[in-house]
CSV table of C-alpha atoms in Angstrom, one decimal:
chain,number,residue,atom,x,y,z
A,1,MET,CA,6.3,-18.3,-12.7
A,2,ALA,CA,10.0,-17.8,-13.3
A,3,SER,CA,10.3,-14.6,-11.4
A,4,VAL,CA,8.2,-12.4,-9.2
A,5,SER,CA,7.8,-9.1,-11.0
A,6,LEU,CA,5.2,-7.0,-9.2
A,7,PRO,CA,3.7,-4.4,-11.5
A,8,SER,CA,0.1,-4.6,-10.1
A,9,LEU,CA,0.9,-2.7,-7.0
A,10,CYS,CA,3.1,0.1,-8.0
A,11,PHE,CA,1.5,3.6,-8.4
A,12,SER,CA,1.7,3.8,-12.1
A,13,HIS,CA,-1.7,2.4,-12.8
A,14,ILE,CA,-0.9,-1.0,-14.3
A,15,GLN,CA,-3.6,-2.9,-16.1
A,16,LYS,CA,-4.1,-6.6,-16.1
A,17,PRO,CA,-1.6,-7.6,-13.4
A,18,LYS,CA,0.4,-10.7,-14.2
A,19,SER,CA,2.0,-11.2,-10.7
A,20,LEU,CA,1.0,-12.5,-7.3
A,21,SER,CA,1.4,-9.6,-4.9
A,22,PHE,CA,0.2,-6.1,-4.1
A,23,SER,CA,1.3,-2.8,-2.7
A,24,PHE,CA,2.0,0.9,-2.4
A,25,LEU,CA,4.6,3.4,-3.5
A,26,ALA,CA,7.7,5.6,-4.4
A,27,SER,CA,10.3,7.8,-2.5
A,28,ASP,CA,12.6,11.2,-1.9
A,29,SER,CA,16.3,10.8,-1.0
A,30,LEU,CA,15.9,10.3,2.7
A,31,ARG,CA,17.6,13.3,4.3
A,32,PHE,CA,17.1,12.5,7.9
A,33,GLY,CA,18.5,14.2,10.9
A,34,SER,CA,20.3,12.4,13.7
A,35,SER,CA,22.3,9.2,13.0
A,36,SER,CA,21.9,7.6,9.6
A,37,PHE,CA,23.2,4.7,7.5
A,38,GLY,CA,23.7,4.3,3.8
A,39,PHE,CA,24.0,1.7,1.1
A,40,LYS,CA,25.2,2.1,-2.4
A,41,THR,CA,22.9,2.2,-5.4
A,42,SER,CA,23.8,1.4,-9.0
A,43,GLY,CA,25.4,4.9,-9.4
A,44,LYS,CA,29.1,5.1,-8.8
A,45,ASN,CA,28.9,7.5,-5.8
A,46,SER,CA,25.2,7.4,-5.1
A,47,ARG,CA,24.0,6.2,-1.7
A,48,ILE,CA,20.7,5.8,0.0
A,49,ARG,CA,20.6,7.1,3.6
A,50,VAL,CA,18.0,6.3,6.1
A,51,SER,CA,18.0,7.6,9.7
A,52,VAL,CA,16.1,6.5,12.7
A,53,CYS,CA,12.6,7.8,12.9
A,54,ARG,CA,11.0,8.4,16.3
A,55,ALA,CA,7.7,6.6,16.6
A,56,ALA,CA,4.5,8.6,16.7
A,57,SER,CA,3.3,9.4,20.2
A,58,VAL,CA,-0.1,7.7,19.7
A,59,VAL,CA,-0.1,3.9,19.6
A,60,PHE,CA,-3.3,2.2,18.6
A,61,HIS,CA,-3.4,-0.7,21.1
A,62,ASP,CA,-5.8,-3.5,20.2
A,63,LEU,CA,-6.6,-1.9,16.9
A,64,ASP,CA,-9.0,-3.9,14.8
A,65,ALA,CA,-8.9,-3.9,11.0
A,66,ASP,CA,-12.6,-2.8,10.9
A,67,ASP,CA,-11.7,0.3,12.9
A,68,PHE,CA,-10.2,1.8,9.7
A,69,ARG,CA,-11.4,-0.4,6.9
A,70,HIS,CA,-13.0,1.6,4.1
A,71,PRO,CA,-16.7,1.0,3.4
A,72,LEU,CA,-16.0,0.0,-0.2
A,73,ASP,CA,-13.4,-2.5,1.0
A,74,LYS,CA,-16.0,-4.1,3.3
A,75,GLN,CA,-18.5,-4.2,0.5
A,76,ASN,CA,-16.2,-5.7,-2.1
A,77,THR,CA,-14.7,-8.2,0.3
A,78,LEU,CA,-18.2,-9.6,1.0
A,79,ILE,CA,-18.7,-9.9,-2.8
A,80,LEU,CA,-15.4,-11.8,-3.2
A,81,ARG,CA,-16.3,-14.1,-0.3
A,82,ALA,CA,-19.6,-14.9,-2.0
A,83,ILE,CA,-17.8,-16.3,-5.1
A,84,PRO,CA,-18.3,-20.1,-4.8
A,85,GLY,CA,-15.1,-22.1,-4.4
A,86,LEU,CA,-12.7,-19.1,-4.6
A,87,ASN,CA,-10.7,-20.0,-1.6
A,88,GLU,CA,-10.5,-23.7,-2.5
A,89,LEU,CA,-9.5,-23.1,-6.1
A,90,GLY,CA,-7.0,-20.5,-5.1
A,91,LYS,CA,-5.3,-22.9,-2.6
A,92,ALA,CA,-5.2,-25.5,-5.3
A,93,LEU,CA,-3.6,-23.2,-7.8
A,94,LEU,CA,-1.1,-21.8,-5.4
A,95,GLY,CA,1.0,-24.9,-4.6
A,96,THR,CA,4.1,-25.2,-2.6
A,97,VAL,CA,6.4,-25.0,-5.6
A,98,ALA,CA,5.0,-21.6,-6.7
A,99,GLU,CA,5.3,-20.4,-3.2
A,100,GLN,CA,8.9,-21.6,-2.9
A,101,VAL,CA,9.8,-19.9,-6.2
A,102,MET,CA,8.5,-16.5,-5.0
A,103,VAL,CA,10.3,-16.8,-1.7
A,104,LEU,CA,13.6,-17.8,-3.1
A,105,GLU,CA,13.4,-15.2,-5.9
A,106,ASN,CA,13.0,-12.5,-3.3
A,107,ILE,CA,15.7,-13.8,-1.0
A,108,GLY,CA,18.2,-14.2,-3.8
A,109,THR,CA,17.8,-10.8,-5.3
A,110,SER,CA,17.1,-8.5,-2.4
A,111,VAL,CA,18.7,-7.4,0.9
A,112,LEU,CA,17.0,-8.5,4.1
A,113,VAL,CA,16.6,-5.6,6.6
A,114,SER,CA,17.4,-6.3,10.2
A,115,GLU,CA,18.9,-4.8,13.4
A,116,ASN,CA,22.3,-5.4,11.8
A,117,GLN,CA,21.4,-4.6,8.2
A,118,LEU,CA,19.9,-1.2,7.3
A,119,SER,CA,18.9,-0.8,10.9
A,120,GLY,CA,17.2,2.6,10.3
A,121,LEU,CA,14.7,1.0,7.9
A,122,HIS,CA,14.2,-1.8,10.4
A,123,GLU,CA,13.3,0.7,13.1
A,124,LEU,CA,10.8,2.4,10.8
A,125,MET,CA,9.0,-0.9,10.2
A,126,VAL,CA,9.0,-1.9,13.9
A,127,GLU,CA,7.7,1.5,15.0
A,128,ALA,CA,4.9,1.4,12.3
A,129,ALA,CA,3.9,-2.1,13.3
A,130,GLN,CA,3.8,-1.2,17.0
A,131,ILE,CA,1.5,1.8,16.2
A,132,LEU,CA,-0.9,-0.5,14.2
A,133,SER,CA,-0.7,-3.3,16.8
A,134,ILE,CA,0.6,-5.9,14.4
A,135,GLU,CA,3.7,-8.1,14.3
A,136,ALA,CA,6.3,-6.7,12.0
A,137,PRO,CA,6.9,-8.8,8.9
A,138,ASP,CA,10.3,-9.3,7.2
A,139,LEU,CA,11.5,-6.3,5.1
A,140,TYR,CA,13.6,-6.5,2.0
A,141,VAL,CA,15.2,-3.8,-0.1
A,142,ARG,CA,15.4,-4.5,-3.8
A,143,GLN,CA,17.3,-2.6,-6.5
A,144,SER,CA,14.9,-1.2,-9.1
A,145,PRO,CA,14.3,2.1,-11.0
A,146,VAL,CA,10.5,1.7,-10.6
A,147,PRO,CA,9.3,3.3,-7.3
A,148,ASN,CA,7.3,0.6,-5.6
A,149,ALA,CA,6.6,-1.4,-2.4
A,150,TYR,CA,4.7,-4.6,-2.1
A,151,THR,CA,3.7,-7.3,0.3
A,152,LEU,CA,3.6,-11.1,-0.1
A,153,ALA,CA,1.6,-13.3,2.3
A,154,ILE,CA,1.3,-16.9,1.2
A,155,GLY,CA,0.5,-20.3,2.6
A,156,GLY,CA,0.7,-19.3,6.3
A,157,LYS,CA,4.3,-18.4,5.9
A,158,ARG,CA,5.8,-15.3,7.5
A,159,PRO,CA,4.8,-12.4,5.3
A,160,PHE,CA,7.4,-10.0,3.9
A,161,VAL,CA,7.4,-6.5,2.5
A,162,VAL,CA,9.7,-5.4,-0.3
A,163,VAL,CA,10.7,-1.8,-1.0
A,164,HIS,CA,12.5,-0.6,-4.1
A,165,THR,CA,15.6,1.6,-3.9
A,166,SER,CA,14.0,4.2,-6.1
A,167,LEU,CA,11.1,4.5,-3.7
A,168,VAL,CA,13.6,5.1,-0.8
A,169,GLU,CA,15.2,7.9,-2.9
A,170,LEU,CA,12.0,9.7,-3.6
A,171,LEU,CA,10.4,10.0,-0.2
A,172,THR,CA,11.3,11.6,3.2
A,173,LYS,CA,11.6,9.4,6.2
A,174,LYS,CA,8.1,10.1,7.4
A,175,GLU,CA,6.7,9.4,3.9
A,176,LEU,CA,8.6,6.1,3.8
A,177,GLN,CA,7.2,5.1,7.1
A,178,ALA,CA,3.8,5.9,5.8
A,179,VAL,CA,4.4,3.6,2.9
A,180,LEU,CA,5.5,0.8,5.2
A,181,ALA,CA,2.3,1.4,7.2
A,182,HIS,CA,0.3,1.1,4.0
A,183,GLU,CA,1.8,-2.3,3.5
A,184,LEU,CA,1.1,-3.3,7.1
A,185,GLY,CA,-2.5,-2.3,6.4
A,186,HIS,CA,-2.7,-5.0,3.8
A,187,LEU,CA,-1.5,-7.5,6.3
A,188,LYS,CA,-3.7,-6.2,9.1
A,189,CYS,CA,-6.8,-6.6,6.8
A,190,ASP,CA,-5.7,-10.0,5.4
A,191,HIS,CA,-5.6,-8.5,1.9
A,192,GLY,CA,-2.7,-10.7,0.9
A,193,VAL,CA,-4.7,-13.9,0.8
A,194,TRP,CA,-7.5,-12.5,-1.3
A,195,LEU,CA,-5.2,-10.7,-3.7
A,196,THR,CA,-3.0,-13.8,-4.3
A,197,TYR,CA,-5.9,-16.2,-4.7
A,198,ALA,CA,-7.9,-14.0,-7.0
A,199,ASN,CA,-4.9,-13.1,-9.2
A,200,ILE,CA,-4.1,-16.8,-9.6
A,201,LEU,CA,-7.7,-17.7,-10.3
A,202,THR,CA,-7.9,-14.9,-12.9
A,203,LEU,CA,-4.8,-16.0,-14.7
A,204,GLY,CA,-5.8,-19.6,-14.5
A,205,ALA,CA,-9.3,-19.0,-15.9
A,206,TYR,CA,-7.8,-17.4,-19.1
A,207,SER,CA,-6.4,-20.9,-20.0
A,208,VAL,CA,-9.8,-22.6,-19.8
A,209,PRO,CA,-11.2,-23.1,-23.3
A,210,GLY,CA,-14.5,-21.5,-24.2
A,211,LEU,CA,-16.0,-19.6,-21.3
A,212,GLY,CA,-12.6,-19.3,-19.5
A,213,GLY,CA,-11.9,-15.9,-20.9
A,214,LEU,CA,-15.4,-14.6,-20.0
A,215,ILE,CA,-15.1,-15.9,-16.5
A,216,ALA,CA,-11.7,-14.4,-16.0
A,217,GLN,CA,-12.8,-11.0,-17.4
A,218,SER,CA,-15.7,-10.9,-15.0
A,219,LEU,CA,-13.6,-11.9,-12.1
A,220,GLU,CA,-10.8,-9.5,-13.1
A,221,GLU,CA,-13.2,-6.6,-13.0
A,222,GLN,CA,-14.4,-7.5,-9.6
A,223,LEU,CA,-10.9,-8.0,-8.4
A,224,PHE,CA,-9.8,-4.6,-9.6
A,225,ARG,CA,-12.8,-3.0,-8.0
A,226,TRP,CA,-11.8,-4.7,-4.7
A,227,LEU,CA,-8.1,-3.8,-5.1
A,228,ARG,CA,-9.0,-0.1,-5.5
A,229,ALA,CA,-11.1,-0.2,-2.4
A,230,ALA,CA,-8.4,-2.1,-0.5
A,231,GLU,CA,-5.9,0.7,-1.4
A,232,LEU,CA,-8.2,3.3,0.2
A,233,THR,CA,-8.2,1.2,3.4
A,234,CYS,CA,-4.4,1.0,3.5
A,235,ASP,CA,-4.0,4.7,2.9
A,236,ARG,CA,-5.9,5.1,6.2
A,237,ALA,CA,-3.4,2.7,7.9
A,238,ALA,CA,-0.7,5.0,6.6
A,239,LEU,CA,-2.5,8.0,8.2
A,240,LEU,CA,-2.8,6.2,11.5
A,241,VAL,CA,1.0,5.9,11.6
A,242,ALA,CA,1.9,9.3,10.1
A,243,GLN,CA,-0.9,11.1,12.1
A,244,ASP,CA,-0.5,13.9,9.6
A,245,PRO,CA,-2.6,13.8,6.3
A,246,LYS,CA,-0.1,16.0,4.5
A,247,VAL,CA,2.5,13.2,4.8
A,248,VAL,CA,0.3,10.6,3.1
A,249,ILE,CA,-0.9,13.1,0.5
A,250,SER,CA,2.7,14.1,-0.3
A,251,VAL,CA,3.5,10.5,-1.0
A,252,LEU,CA,0.6,10.3,-3.5
A,253,MET,CA,1.6,13.6,-5.1
A,254,LYS,CA,5.2,12.4,-5.6
A,255,LEU,CA,4.0,9.1,-7.1
A,256,ALA,CA,1.8,11.1,-9.5
A,257,GLY,CA,4.6,13.4,-10.7
A,258,GLY,CA,7.5,13.8,-8.3
A,259,CYS,CA,11.2,13.2,-8.5
A,260,PRO,CA,14.1,13.9,-6.0
A,261,SER,CA,15.3,17.0,-7.8
A,262,MET,CA,11.8,18.7,-7.6
A,263,ALA,CA,10.6,17.3,-4.2
A,264,ASP,CA,11.1,20.6,-2.3
A,265,GLN,CA,9.0,22.5,-4.8
A,266,LEU,CA,5.9,20.3,-4.6
A,267,ASN,CA,2.9,21.7,-2.8
A,268,VAL,CA,0.4,19.5,-1.0
A,269,ASP,CA,-2.4,22.1,-0.8
A,270,ALA,CA,-2.1,22.7,-4.6
A,271,PHE,CA,-2.4,19.0,-5.2
A,272,LEU,CA,-5.6,18.9,-3.1
A,273,GLU,CA,-7.0,21.7,-5.1
A,274,GLN,CA,-6.2,19.7,-8.2
A,275,ALA,CA,-8.1,16.8,-6.7
A,276,ARG,CA,-11.2,19.0,-6.2
A,277,SER,CA,-10.9,20.3,-9.8
A,278,TYR,CA,-10.9,16.7,-11.0
A,279,ASP,CA,-14.1,16.0,-9.1
A,280,LYS,CA,-15.7,19.1,-10.6
A,281,ALA,CA,-14.6,18.2,-14.1
A,282,SER,CA,-15.9,14.7,-13.8
A,283,SER,CA,-19.3,15.6,-12.3
A,284,SER,CA,-21.1,16.0,-15.6
A,285,PRO,CA,-22.7,12.9,-17.3
A,286,VAL,CA,-19.9,12.8,-19.9
A,287,GLY,CA,-17.3,13.4,-17.2
A,288,TRP,CA,-18.7,10.6,-15.1
A,289,TYR,CA,-18.5,8.2,-18.0
A,290,ILE,CA,-14.9,9.1,-18.9
A,291,ARG,CA,-13.9,8.9,-15.2
A,292,ASN,CA,-15.3,5.3,-14.9
A,293,ALA,CA,-13.7,4.3,-18.2
A,294,GLN,CA,-10.4,5.8,-17.0
A,295,THR,CA,-10.4,3.9,-13.7
A,296,ARG,CA,-12.1,0.6,-14.6
A,297,GLN,CA,-8.9,-1.3,-15.5
A,298,LEU,CA,-6.7,0.3,-12.8
A,299,SER,CA,-5.4,-1.7,-9.9
A,300,HIS,CA,-5.1,1.5,-7.8
A,301,PRO,CA,-7.4,4.6,-7.6
A,302,LEU,CA,-6.1,7.7,-9.2
A,303,PRO,CA,-3.7,9.6,-6.9
A,304,VAL,CA,-5.9,12.7,-6.8
A,305,LEU,CA,-8.9,10.7,-5.7
A,306,ARG,CA,-6.8,8.9,-3.0
A,307,ALA,CA,-5.6,12.3,-1.8
A,308,ARG,CA,-9.1,13.6,-1.6
A,309,GLU,CA,-10.3,10.5,0.3
A,310,ILE,CA,-7.5,10.6,2.9
A,311,ASP,CA,-8.0,14.4,3.4
A,312,GLU,CA,-11.7,13.9,4.0
A,313,TRP,CA,-11.1,10.9,6.4
A,314,SER,CA,-8.5,12.9,8.4
A,315,ARG,CA,-11.2,15.6,9.1
A,316,SER,CA,-13.9,13.1,9.9
A,317,GLN,CA,-15.3,12.7,13.4
A,318,TYR,CA,-14.6,8.9,13.2
A,319,TYR,CA,-10.9,9.4,12.7
A,320,ARG,CA,-10.7,12.0,15.4
A,321,SER,CA,-12.5,9.7,17.8
A,322,LEU,CA,-10.2,6.9,17.0
A,323,LEU,CA,-7.2,9.1,17.7
A,324,LYS,CA,-8.7,10.4,20.9
A,325,ARG,CA,-9.5,6.9,22.2
A,326,ALA,CA,-5.9,5.8,21.5
A,327,MET,CA,-4.5,8.8,23.3
A,328,GLN,CA,-6.7,8.1,26.3
A,329,VAL,CA,-5.5,4.4,26.4
A,330,ASN,CA,-1.8,5.6,26.0
A,331,THR,CA,-2.3,8.0,28.9
A,332,VAL,CA,-3.7,5.3,31.2
A,333,GLN,CA,-0.9,2.9,30.3
A,334,ASN,CA,1.8,5.5,30.9
A,335,VAL,CA,0.5,6.4,34.4
């Protein structure tokens, strides 16, 4: 591939992804308190400012991916693993040349975040990684009008996350950290390997004469089903870091219909009520059919459904037990 365009993971529900990565979101001009830094966007006087975000008080030491993995993610991952030769064929299709192209494309067109470069963003990532008990990947900022964030993990190389400038401008600092946590969730659950291999296998199968198209179509449907489930898992990772469901739901709301000029007028509770009305409208046989037809070719679940899922999980006994357990461990370690 000549370039790494990543439509499959942005929140506009892209069909038939033609790229080799996955991801989360969009963002509100980060108006943070305390110290901040900025960098220019394409506008003459526009700047993106990000300030340091204090880590959440609860850190999930020794967190395992299965502690927050969505049941549908578990189920669909088992189905993918049952596909004969998927790993082997994926590794064969993803050679060192393709990997090098993707890495160099990103390095050549983005800004690498570090302690000395956009240090506020660097701290957001480091804090989120500490909370989820995972090593922080490299983080890049890329100029793009499409709000998106995505992760690449290939060939045992150090993974990296890319955030688009338009996403930074749409979200608050807490929301942006939730997005980074969502991407870390993909790494924590080893989603990168499956996504990359399955995408390449699907694209490669289309070129096989005869049954190639049928094989690819069948695999693509299964891949999309898995992708939608994986996104639900990573929304949970975002909640573990934000520790406030309204932060995660606000991200989903802004991705569905937000922009910087209207951000302060958006209402999370009204969006949740909208989600409940969608459930009610799609509960009839005809509604159920339309809903399935609507989501079948999407790489991400609908924002209203994701909002409902994370709201329900945040009120579940399992989430509260996970949080309580982490708090107890933190208390012991701080004594």
